[in-house]
Amino acid sequence: MNLLVDTSVWSLALRRDPPSNEPAVHFLSQAIEDGESIFTTGLILQELLQGFAGPKARDLIVEKFAALPLLTPDRTDHIEAAALRNACRRNGVQAGTVDCLLAQLAIRHGLTMVTTDRDFEHIARVQHFEVWRP
């Protein structure tokens, strides 16, 4: 399975507190153990780095993410993400710019989105793509 893991899941997985009971975090741990293909993008890395304080946390995240293939959106991805956001709006679905770009990357690369953010399920009703569900 090829996965795009959203910031919401990484944030829970990388916290210092006891491991989260969130099913998506358990799924991510199992996917890593099983050697599944896990992808990321600069936006997810940036959001994570903005959410954790201190150089140790920063260095740990940068080190862990160096092992993941980095998807870089191109011009077409931005155009299609804007079209997706407009389609969502026309269908009564509120979707953020970043979420639509992440959804577009999942669509283009045939990835399953692993997230705790229910907005991706709403976006997937407008434009089908795989969103992992427990």
mmCIF file of N, CA and C in Angstrom:
data_model
loop_
_atom_site.group_PDB
_atom_site.id
_atom_site.type_symbol
_atom_site.label_atom_id
_atom_site.label_comp_id
_atom_site.label_asym_id
_atom_site.label_seq_id
_atom_site.Cartn_x
_atom_site.Cartn_y
_atom_site.Cartn_z
ATOM 1 N N MET A 1 0.854 -1.173 0.000
ATOM 2 C CA MET A 1 0.000 0.000 0.000
ATOM 3 C C MET A 1 0.902 1.238 0.000
ATOM 4 N N ASN A 2 0.557 2.224 -0.773
ATOM 5 C CA ASN A 2 1.288 3.491 -0.830
ATOM 6 C C ASN A 2 0.510 4.541 -0.057
ATOM 7 N N LEU A 3 1.170 5.170 0.909
ATOM 8 C CA LEU A 3 0.477 6.039 1.852
ATOM 9 C C LEU A 3 1.018 7.466 1.827
ATOM 10 N N LEU A 4 0.103 8.420 1.991
ATOM 11 C CA LEU A 4 0.453 9.810 2.279
ATOM 12 C C LEU A 4 -0.106 10.071 3.677
ATOM 13 N N VAL A 5 0.788 10.264 4.634
ATOM 14 C CA VAL A 5 0.380 10.418 6.035
ATOM 15 C C VAL A 5 0.298 11.902 6.352
ATOM 16 N N ASP A 6 -0.877 12.321 6.775
ATOM 17 C CA ASP A 6 -1.157 13.726 7.064
ATOM 18 C C ASP A 6 -0.486 14.171 8.366
ATOM 19 N N THR A 7 -0.326 15.465 8.486
ATOM 20 C CA THR A 7 0.273 16.080 9.672
ATOM 21 C C THR A 7 -0.438 15.642 10.949
ATOM 22 N N SER A 8 -1.759 15.505 10.892
ATOM 23 C CA SER A 8 -2.527 15.155 12.090
ATOM 24 C C SER A 8 -2.051 13.838 12.701
ATOM 25 N N VAL A 9 -1.691 12.888 11.873
ATOM 26 C CA VAL A 9 -1.243 11.585 12.362
ATOM 27 C C VAL A 9 0.208 11.659 12.833
ATOM 28 N N TRP A 10 1.068 12.285 12.038
ATOM 29 C CA TRP A 10 2.471 12.423 12.440
ATOM 30 C C TRP A 10 2.582 13.157 13.776
ATOM 31 N N SER A 11 1.788 14.191 13.947
ATOM 32 C CA SER A 11 1.841 14.976 15.175
ATOM 33 C C SER A 11 1.544 14.104 16.393
ATOM 34 N N LEU A 12 0.523 13.276 16.293
ATOM 35 C CA LEU A 12 0.184 12.375 17.395
ATOM 36 C C LEU A 12 1.257 11.309 17.596
ATOM 37 N N ALA A 13 1.823 10.822 16.499
ATOM 38 C CA ALA A 13 2.807 9.741 16.578
ATOM 39 C C ALA A 13 4.148 10.205 17.153
ATOM 40 N N LEU A 14 4.494 11.471 16.930
ATOM 41 C CA LEU A 14 5.814 11.952 17.328
ATOM 42 C C LEU A 14 5.843 12.685 18.671
ATOM 43 N N ARG A 15 4.713 12.783 19.324
ATOM 44 C CA ARG A 15 4.683 13.446 20.635
ATOM 45 C C ARG A 15 5.468 12.670 21.666
ATOM 46 N N ARG A 16 5.942 13.386 22.670
ATOM 47 C CA ARG A 16 6.740 12.749 23.726
ATOM 48 C C ARG A 16 5.883 11.992 24.733
ATOM 49 N N ASP A 17 4.593 12.368 24.850
ATOM 50 C CA ASP A 17 3.738 11.695 25.827
ATOM 51 C C ASP A 17 3.607 10.221 25.455
ATOM 52 N N PRO A 18 2.892 9.494 26.294
ATOM 53 C CA PRO A 18 2.689 8.076 25.958
ATOM 54 C C PRO A 18 2.067 7.951 24.563
ATOM 55 N N PRO A 19 2.347 6.865 23.871
ATOM 56 C CA PRO A 19 1.808 6.682 22.524
ATOM 57 C C PRO A 19 0.299 6.872 22.484
ATOM 58 N N SER A 20 -0.157 7.472 21.420
ATOM 59 C CA SER A 20 -1.577 7.743 21.243
ATOM 60 C C SER A 20 -2.346 6.446 21.007
ATOM 61 N N ASN A 21 -3.577 6.414 21.485
ATOM 62 C CA ASN A 21 -4.460 5.279 21.215
ATOM 63 C C ASN A 21 -5.203 5.454 19.897
ATOM 64 N N GLU A 22 -4.913 6.527 19.192
ATOM 65 C CA GLU A 22 -5.571 6.818 17.917
ATOM 66 C C GLU A 22 -5.303 5.674 16.932
ATOM 67 N N PRO A 23 -6.362 5.094 16.333
ATOM 68 C CA PRO A 23 -6.170 3.992 15.381
ATOM 69 C C PRO A 23 -5.239 4.347 14.211
ATOM 70 N N ALA A 24 -5.263 5.586 13.745
ATOM 71 C CA ALA A 24 -4.399 5.973 12.629
ATOM 72 C C ALA A 24 -2.924 5.899 13.023
ATOM 73 N N VAL A 25 -2.608 6.200 14.285
ATOM 74 C CA VAL A 25 -1.228 6.113 14.759
ATOM 75 C C VAL A 25 -0.799 4.646 14.826
ATOM 76 N N HIS A 26 -1.686 3.803 15.298
ATOM 77 C CA HIS A 26 -1.389 2.369 15.325
ATOM 78 C C HIS A 26 -1.185 1.854 13.897
ATOM 79 N N PHE A 27 -2.044 2.283 12.973
ATOM 80 C CA PHE A 27 -1.915 1.872 11.572
ATOM 81 C C PHE A 27 -0.577 2.334 10.996
ATOM 82 N N LEU A 28 -0.183 3.583 11.291
ATOM 83 C CA LEU A 28 1.098 4.101 10.807
ATOM 84 C C LEU A 28 2.255 3.266 11.359
ATOM 85 N N SER A 29 2.224 2.960 12.633
ATOM 86 C CA SER A 29 3.284 2.142 13.236
ATOM 87 C C SER A 29 3.383 0.783 12.549
ATOM 88 N N GLN A 30 2.236 0.171 12.296
ATOM 89 C CA GLN A 30 2.215 -1.134 11.627
ATOM 90 C C GLN A 30 2.712 -1.011 10.187
ATOM 91 N N ALA A 31 2.335 0.073 9.501
ATOM 92 C CA ALA A 31 2.777 0.285 8.116
ATOM 93 C C ALA A 31 4.295 0.442 8.050
ATOM 94 N N ILE A 32 4.856 1.161 9.015
ATOM 95 C CA ILE A 32 6.314 1.332 9.070
ATOM 96 C C ILE A 32 6.976 -0.024 9.312
ATOM 97 N N GLU A 33 6.443 -0.772 10.275
ATOM 98 C CA GLU A 33 6.990 -2.094 10.600
ATOM 99 C C GLU A 33 6.909 -3.043 9.402
ATOM 100 N N ASP A 34 5.832 -2.948 8.637
ATOM 101 C CA ASP A 34 5.626 -3.822 7.478
ATOM 102 C C ASP A 34 6.366 -3.354 6.227
ATOM 103 N N GLY A 35 7.026 -2.201 6.305
ATOM 104 C CA GLY A 35 7.779 -1.701 5.161
ATOM 105 C C GLY A 35 6.922 -1.116 4.056
ATOM 106 N N GLU A 36 5.744 -0.626 4.416
ATOM 107 C CA GLU A 36 4.875 0.011 3.413
ATOM 108 C C GLU A 36 5.554 1.270 2.877
ATOM 109 N N SER A 37 5.174 1.679 1.682
ATOM 110 C CA SER A 37 5.715 2.903 1.080
ATOM 111 C C SER A 37 4.971 4.101 1.656
ATOM 112 N N ILE A 38 5.714 4.961 2.350
ATOM 113 C CA ILE A 38 5.121 6.138 2.982
ATOM 114 C C ILE A 38 5.765 7.368 2.362
ATOM 115 N N PHE A 39 4.922 8.260 1.870
ATOM 116 C CA PHE A 39 5.372 9.470 1.194
ATOM 117 C C PHE A 39 5.014 10.683 2.034
ATOM 118 N N THR A 40 5.703 11.782 1.766
ATOM 119 C CA THR A 40 5.382 13.043 2.420
ATOM 120 C C THR A 40 5.565 14.162 1.408
ATOM 121 N N THR A 41 5.299 15.357 1.857
ATOM 122 C CA THR A 41 5.503 16.543 1.038
ATOM 123 C C THR A 41 6.005 17.659 1.944
ATOM 124 N N GLY A 42 6.542 18.694 1.336
ATOM 125 C CA GLY A 42 7.100 19.797 2.108
ATOM 126 C C GLY A 42 6.098 20.454 3.032
ATOM 127 N N LEU A 43 4.834 20.514 2.623
ATOM 128 C CA LEU A 43 3.809 21.136 3.470
ATOM 129 C C LEU A 43 3.623 20.378 4.783
ATOM 130 N N ILE A 44 3.631 19.059 4.709
ATOM 131 C CA ILE A 44 3.465 18.253 5.916
ATOM 132 C C ILE A 44 4.683 18.428 6.825
ATOM 133 N N LEU A 45 5.861 18.382 6.239
ATOM 134 C CA LEU A 45 7.084 18.593 7.013
ATOM 135 C C LEU A 45 7.073 19.976 7.659
ATOM 136 N N GLN A 46 6.703 20.984 6.909
ATOM 137 C CA GLN A 46 6.661 22.353 7.445
ATOM 138 C C GLN A 46 5.658 22.467 8.589
ATOM 139 N N GLU A 47 4.468 21.912 8.408
ATOM 140 C CA GLU A 47 3.463 21.974 9.478
ATOM 141 C C GLU A 47 3.968 21.291 10.747
ATOM 142 N N LEU A 48 4.622 20.152 10.595
ATOM 143 C CA LEU A 48 5.168 19.459 11.770
ATOM 144 C C LEU A 48 6.228 20.288 12.471
ATOM 145 N N LEU A 49 7.133 20.851 11.699
ATOM 146 C CA LEU A 49 8.207 21.649 12.285
ATOM 147 C C LEU A 49 7.675 22.896 12.980
ATOM 148 N N GLN A 50 6.581 23.429 12.485
ATOM 149 C CA GLN A 50 5.959 24.596 13.116
ATOM 150 C C GLN A 50 5.258 24.227 14.416
ATOM 151 N N GLY A 51 4.887 22.959 14.565
ATOM 152 C CA GLY A 51 4.125 22.533 15.728
ATOM 153 C C GLY A 51 4.961 22.010 16.877
ATOM 154 N N PHE A 52 6.241 21.776 16.647
ATOM 155 C CA PHE A 52 7.117 21.256 17.689
ATOM 156 C C PHE A 52 8.177 22.300 18.001
ATOM 157 N N ALA A 53 8.471 22.466 19.272
ATOM 158 C CA ALA A 53 9.438 23.490 19.689
ATOM 159 C C ALA A 53 10.786 22.859 20.020
ATOM 160 N N GLY A 54 11.811 23.613 19.803
ATOM 161 C CA GLY A 54 13.152 23.216 20.222
ATOM 162 C C GLY A 54 13.952 22.529 19.139
ATOM 163 N N PRO A 55 15.271 22.703 19.207
ATOM 164 C CA PRO A 55 16.150 22.148 18.182
ATOM 165 C C PRO A 55 16.210 20.622 18.186
ATOM 166 N N LYS A 56 16.060 19.982 19.353
ATOM 167 C CA LYS A 56 16.087 18.515 19.383
ATOM 168 C C LYS A 56 14.900 17.940 18.627
ATOM 169 N N ALA A 57 13.718 18.499 18.869
ATOM 170 C CA ALA A 57 12.521 18.030 18.167
ATOM 171 C C ALA A 57 12.666 18.281 16.671
ATOM 172 N N ARG A 58 13.176 19.457 16.319
ATOM 173 C CA ARG A 58 13.376 19.796 14.905
ATOM 174 C C ARG A 58 14.318 18.808 14.244
ATOM 175 N N ASP A 59 15.453 18.558 14.868
ATOM 176 C CA ASP A 59 16.448 17.657 14.292
ATOM 177 C C ASP A 59 15.910 16.239 14.151
ATOM 178 N N LEU A 60 15.137 15.780 15.138
ATOM 179 C CA LEU A 60 14.557 14.443 15.087
ATOM 180 C C LEU A 60 13.584 14.321 13.912
ATOM 181 N N ILE A 61 12.728 15.309 13.751
ATOM 182 C CA ILE A 61 11.759 15.283 12.657
ATOM 183 C C ILE A 61 12.472 15.343 11.307
ATOM 184 N N VAL A 62 13.420 16.244 11.172
ATOM 185 C CA VAL A 62 14.154 16.369 9.906
ATOM 186 C C VAL A 62 14.858 15.049 9.588
ATOM 187 N N GLU A 63 15.456 14.423 10.591
ATOM 188 C CA GLU A 63 16.157 13.149 10.379
ATOM 189 C C GLU A 63 15.195 12.049 9.951
ATOM 190 N N LYS A 64 14.070 11.913 10.652
ATOM 191 C CA LYS A 64 13.104 10.865 10.316
ATOM 192 C C LYS A 64 12.514 11.079 8.927
ATOM 193 N N PHE A 65 12.224 12.313 8.579
ATOM 194 C CA PHE A 65 11.585 12.595 7.294
ATOM 195 C C PHE A 65 12.557 12.512 6.116
ATOM 196 N N ALA A 66 13.856 12.537 6.386
ATOM 197 C CA ALA A 66 14.847 12.407 5.314
ATOM 198 C C ALA A 66 14.739 11.049 4.629
ATOM 199 N N ALA A 67 14.216 10.056 5.334
ATOM 200 C CA ALA A 67 14.085 8.708 4.778
ATOM 201 C C ALA A 67 12.845 8.553 3.894
ATOM 202 N N LEU A 68 11.930 9.515 3.934
ATOM 203 C CA LEU A 68 10.680 9.398 3.182
ATOM 204 C C LEU A 68 10.793 10.075 1.824
ATOM 205 N N PRO A 69 10.237 9.451 0.780
ATOM 206 C CA PRO A 69 10.189 10.127 -0.514
ATOM 207 C C PRO A 69 9.357 11.403 -0.394
ATOM 208 N N LEU A 70 9.889 12.489 -0.940
ATOM 209 C CA LEU A 70 9.245 13.804 -0.856
ATOM 210 C C LEU A 70 8.548 14.117 -2.177
ATOM 211 N N LEU A 71 7.233 14.274 -2.120
ATOM 212 C CA LEU A 71 6.463 14.661 -3.302
ATOM 213 C C LEU A 71 6.480 16.181 -3.416
ATOM 214 N N THR A 72 6.772 16.660 -4.607
ATOM 215 C CA THR A 72 6.797 18.097 -4.839
ATOM 216 C C THR A 72 5.678 18.450 -5.800
ATOM 217 N N PRO A 73 4.718 19.272 -5.361
ATOM 218 C CA PRO A 73 3.630 19.653 -6.263
ATOM 219 C C PRO A 73 4.176 20.455 -7.442
ATOM 220 N N ASP A 74 3.613 20.198 -8.616
ATOM 221 C CA ASP A 74 3.992 20.999 -9.777
ATOM 222 C C ASP A 74 2.832 21.945 -10.121
ATOM 223 N N ARG A 75 2.996 22.679 -11.176
ATOM 224 C CA ARG A 75 1.994 23.664 -11.584
ATOM 225 C C ARG A 75 0.617 23.022 -11.754
ATOM 226 N N THR A 76 0.582 21.856 -12.394
ATOM 227 C CA THR A 76 -0.695 21.172 -12.619
ATOM 228 C C THR A 76 -1.355 20.783 -11.310
ATOM 229 N N ASP A 77 -0.561 20.369 -10.327
ATOM 230 C CA ASP A 77 -1.139 20.028 -9.024
ATOM 231 C C ASP A 77 -1.839 21.230 -8.396
ATOM 232 N N HIS A 78 -1.225 22.393 -8.512
ATOM 233 C CA HIS A 78 -1.841 23.601 -7.949
ATOM 234 C C HIS A 78 -3.122 23.961 -8.706
ATOM 235 N N ILE A 79 -3.101 23.810 -10.007
ATOM 236 C CA ILE A 79 -4.288 24.091 -10.821
ATOM 237 C C ILE A 79 -5.413 23.121 -10.463
ATOM 238 N N GLU A 80 -5.084 21.842 -10.369
ATOM 239 C CA GLU A 80 -6.093 20.831 -10.043
ATOM 240 C C GLU A 80 -6.590 20.971 -8.600
ATOM 241 N N ALA A 81 -5.707 21.362 -7.683
ATOM 242 C CA ALA A 81 -6.128 21.577 -6.296
ATOM 243 C C ALA A 81 -7.111 22.738 -6.199
ATOM 244 N N ALA A 82 -6.878 23.786 -6.980
ATOM 245 C CA ALA A 82 -7.812 24.919 -7.005
ATOM 246 C C ALA A 82 -9.153 24.480 -7.574
ATOM 247 N N ALA A 83 -9.116 23.667 -8.630
ATOM 248 C CA ALA A 83 -10.365 23.156 -9.212
ATOM 249 C C ALA A 83 -11.101 22.268 -8.210
ATOM 250 N N LEU A 84 -10.353 21.481 -7.465
ATOM 251 C CA LEU A 84 -10.954 20.629 -6.449
ATOM 252 C C LEU A 84 -11.598 21.464 -5.352
ATOM 253 N N ARG A 85 -10.921 22.501 -4.910
ATOM 254 C CA ARG A 85 -11.489 23.372 -3.871
ATOM 255 C C ARG A 85 -12.761 24.051 -4.366
ATOM 256 N N ASN A 86 -12.746 24.502 -5.620
ATOM 257 C CA ASN A 86 -13.940 25.119 -6.202
ATOM 258 C C ASN A 86 -15.084 24.116 -6.304
ATOM 259 N N ALA A 87 -14.776 22.885 -6.689
ATOM 260 C CA ALA A 87 -15.807 21.845 -6.774
ATOM 261 C C ALA A 87 -16.369 21.545 -5.387
ATOM 262 N N CYS A 88 -15.508 21.517 -4.399
ATOM 263 C CA CYS A 88 -15.974 21.303 -3.028
ATOM 264 C C CYS A 88 -16.940 22.416 -2.621
ATOM 265 N N ARG A 89 -16.545 23.651 -2.880
ATOM 266 C CA ARG A 89 -17.391 24.784 -2.509
ATOM 267 C C ARG A 89 -18.756 24.691 -3.189
ATOM 268 N N ARG A 90 -18.759 24.341 -4.488
ATOM 269 C CA ARG A 90 -20.023 24.202 -5.223
ATOM 270 C C ARG A 90 -20.905 23.100 -4.644
ATOM 271 N N ASN A 91 -20.269 22.116 -4.021
ATOM 272 C CA ASN A 91 -21.002 20.991 -3.447
ATOM 273 C C ASN A 91 -21.235 21.137 -1.948
ATOM 274 N N GLY A 92 -21.008 22.333 -1.408
ATOM 275 C CA GLY A 92 -21.274 22.590 -0.004
ATOM 276 C C GLY A 92 -20.245 22.037 0.954
ATOM 277 N N VAL A 93 -19.067 21.710 0.446
ATOM 278 C CA VAL A 93 -17.992 21.166 1.293
ATOM 279 C C VAL A 93 -16.941 22.249 1.498
ATOM 280 N N GLN A 94 -16.679 22.570 2.755
ATOM 281 C CA GLN A 94 -15.623 23.533 3.048
ATOM 282 C C GLN A 94 -14.308 22.777 3.120
ATOM 283 N N ALA A 95 -13.367 23.203 2.294
ATOM 284 C CA ALA A 95 -12.067 22.542 2.250
ATOM 285 C C ALA A 95 -10.986 23.606 2.161
ATOM 286 N N GLY A 96 -9.943 23.415 2.934
ATOM 287 C CA GLY A 96 -8.843 24.369 2.943
ATOM 288 C C GLY A 96 -7.922 24.186 1.745
ATOM 289 N N THR A 97 -7.180 25.223 1.451
ATOM 290 C CA THR A 97 -6.249 25.222 0.330
ATOM 291 C C THR A 97 -5.211 24.109 0.476
ATOM 292 N N VAL A 98 -4.597 24.000 1.648
ATOM 293 C CA VAL A 98 -3.566 22.984 1.867
ATOM 294 C C VAL A 98 -4.164 21.586 1.766
ATOM 295 N N ASP A 99 -5.336 21.367 2.370
ATOM 296 C CA ASP A 99 -5.963 20.050 2.304
ATOM 297 C C ASP A 99 -6.267 19.658 0.859
ATOM 298 N N CYS A 100 -6.706 20.604 0.051
ATOM 299 C CA CYS A 100 -6.993 20.286 -1.354
ATOM 300 C C CYS A 100 -5.718 19.953 -2.117
ATOM 301 N N LEU A 101 -4.621 20.627 -1.792
ATOM 302 C CA LEU A 101 -3.358 20.305 -2.448
ATOM 303 C C LEU A 101 -2.880 18.915 -2.022
ATOM 304 N N LEU A 102 -2.998 18.588 -0.749
ATOM 305 C CA LEU A 102 -2.625 17.249 -0.292
ATOM 306 C C LEU A 102 -3.509 16.181 -0.933
ATOM 307 N N ALA A 103 -4.801 16.455 -1.023
ATOM 308 C CA ALA A 103 -5.710 15.515 -1.689
ATOM 309 C C ALA A 103 -5.308 15.337 -3.150
ATOM 310 N N GLN A 104 -4.969 16.426 -3.815
ATOM 311 C CA GLN A 104 -4.544 16.353 -5.213
ATOM 312 C C GLN A 104 -3.291 15.490 -5.364
ATOM 313 N N LEU A 105 -2.343 15.631 -4.451
ATOM 314 C CA LEU A 105 -1.138 14.799 -4.514
ATOM 315 C C LEU A 105 -1.487 13.319 -4.323
ATOM 316 N N ALA A 106 -2.402 13.044 -3.400
ATOM 317 C CA ALA A 106 -2.836 11.660 -3.196
ATOM 318 C C ALA A 106 -3.503 11.121 -4.458
ATOM 319 N N ILE A 107 -4.324 11.939 -5.090
ATOM 320 C CA ILE A 107 -5.008 11.528 -6.316
ATOM 321 C C ILE A 107 -3.985 11.250 -7.417
ATOM 322 N N ARG A 108 -3.122 12.201 -7.666
ATOM 323 C CA ARG A 108 -2.148 12.085 -8.761
ATOM 324 C C ARG A 108 -1.228 10.884 -8.612
ATOM 325 N N HIS A 109 -0.809 10.608 -7.368
ATOM 326 C CA HIS A 109 0.160 9.542 -7.144
ATOM 327 C C HIS A 109 -0.475 8.224 -6.700
ATOM 328 N N GLY A 110 -1.806 8.183 -6.660
ATOM 329 C CA GLY A 110 -2.500 6.954 -6.281
ATOM 330 C C GLY A 110 -2.212 6.514 -4.854
ATOM 331 N N LEU A 111 -2.185 7.482 -3.936
ATOM 332 C CA LEU A 111 -1.853 7.212 -2.542
ATOM 333 C C LEU A 111 -3.102 7.178 -1.675
ATOM 334 N N THR A 112 -3.039 6.402 -0.633
ATOM 335 C CA THR A 112 -4.090 6.398 0.384
ATOM 336 C C THR A 112 -3.723 7.422 1.441
ATOM 337 N N MET A 113 -4.632 8.346 1.724
ATOM 338 C CA MET A 113 -4.416 9.379 2.737
ATOM 339 C C MET A 113 -4.703 8.793 4.112
ATOM 340 N N VAL A 114 -3.734 8.881 4.999
ATOM 341 C CA VAL A 114 -3.911 8.440 6.385
ATOM 342 C C VAL A 114 -3.989 9.712 7.218
ATOM 343 N N THR A 115 -5.128 9.920 7.844
ATOM 344 C CA THR A 115 -5.388 11.183 8.530
ATOM 345 C C THR A 115 -6.396 10.987 9.642
ATOM 346 N N THR A 116 -6.403 11.933 10.580
ATOM 347 C CA THR A 116 -7.471 12.005 11.574
ATOM 348 C C THR A 116 -8.394 13.175 11.255
ATOM 349 N N ASP A 117 -8.101 13.883 10.189
ATOM 350 C CA ASP A 117 -8.852 15.071 9.767
ATOM 351 C C ASP A 117 -10.027 14.640 8.886
ATOM 352 N N ARG A 118 -11.222 14.779 9.412
ATOM 353 C CA ARG A 118 -12.433 14.349 8.699
ATOM 354 C C ARG A 118 -12.683 15.143 7.415
ATOM 355 N N ASP A 119 -12.034 16.298 7.263
ATOM 356 C CA ASP A 119 -12.224 17.093 6.046
ATOM 357 C C ASP A 119 -11.857 16.302 4.800
ATOM 358 N N PHE A 120 -10.879 15.398 4.903
ATOM 359 C CA PHE A 120 -10.480 14.619 3.731
ATOM 360 C C PHE A 120 -11.587 13.659 3.293
ATOM 361 N N GLU A 121 -12.368 13.153 4.237
ATOM 362 C CA GLU A 121 -13.506 12.305 3.864
ATOM 363 C C GLU A 121 -14.542 13.106 3.086
ATOM 364 N N HIS A 122 -14.740 14.354 3.474
ATOM 365 C CA HIS A 122 -15.686 15.213 2.761
ATOM 366 C C HIS A 122 -15.169 15.532 1.360
ATOM 367 N N ILE A 123 -13.880 15.825 1.253
ATOM 368 C CA ILE A 123 -13.283 16.105 -0.056
ATOM 369 C C ILE A 123 -13.411 14.879 -0.954
ATOM 370 N N ALA A 124 -13.213 13.684 -0.396
ATOM 371 C CA ALA A 124 -13.275 12.445 -1.180
ATOM 372 C C ALA A 124 -14.672 12.168 -1.717
ATOM 373 N N ARG A 125 -15.687 12.766 -1.122
ATOM 374 C CA ARG A 125 -17.042 12.611 -1.670
ATOM 375 C C ARG A 125 -17.227 13.459 -2.924
ATOM 376 N N VAL A 126 -16.434 14.513 -3.063
ATOM 377 C CA VAL A 126 -16.507 15.385 -4.239
ATOM 378 C C VAL A 126 -15.611 14.839 -5.352
ATOM 379 N N GLN A 127 -14.408 14.432 -4.994
ATOM 380 C CA GLN A 127 -13.449 13.850 -5.947
ATOM 381 C C GLN A 127 -12.867 12.609 -5.279
ATOM 382 N N HIS A 128 -13.193 11.456 -5.825
ATOM 383 C CA HIS A 128 -12.801 10.211 -5.171
ATOM 384 C C HIS A 128 -11.288 10.051 -5.068
ATOM 385 N N PHE A 129 -10.851 9.713 -3.885
ATOM 386 C CA PHE A 129 -9.506 9.212 -3.617
ATOM 387 C C PHE A 129 -9.599 8.411 -2.322
ATOM 388 N N GLU A 130 -8.603 7.579 -2.086
ATOM 389 C CA GLU A 130 -8.638 6.695 -0.930
ATOM 390 C C GLU A 130 -8.254 7.429 0.354
ATOM 391 N N VAL A 131 -9.140 7.351 1.318
ATOM 392 C CA VAL A 131 -8.861 7.879 2.661
ATOM 393 C C VAL A 131 -8.954 6.670 3.604
ATOM 394 N N TRP A 132 -7.859 6.403 4.333
ATOM 395 C CA TRP A 132 -7.848 5.270 5.239
ATOM 396 C C TRP A 132 -8.873 5.466 6.342
ATOM 397 N N ARG A 133 -9.562 4.389 6.631
ATOM 398 C CA ARG A 133 -10.530 4.388 7.725
ATOM 399 C C ARG A 133 -10.259 3.182 8.610
ATOM 400 N N PRO A 134 -10.389 3.361 9.924
ATOM 401 C CA PRO A 134 -10.148 2.218 10.832
ATOM 402 C C PRO A 134 -11.209 1.137 10.672
#
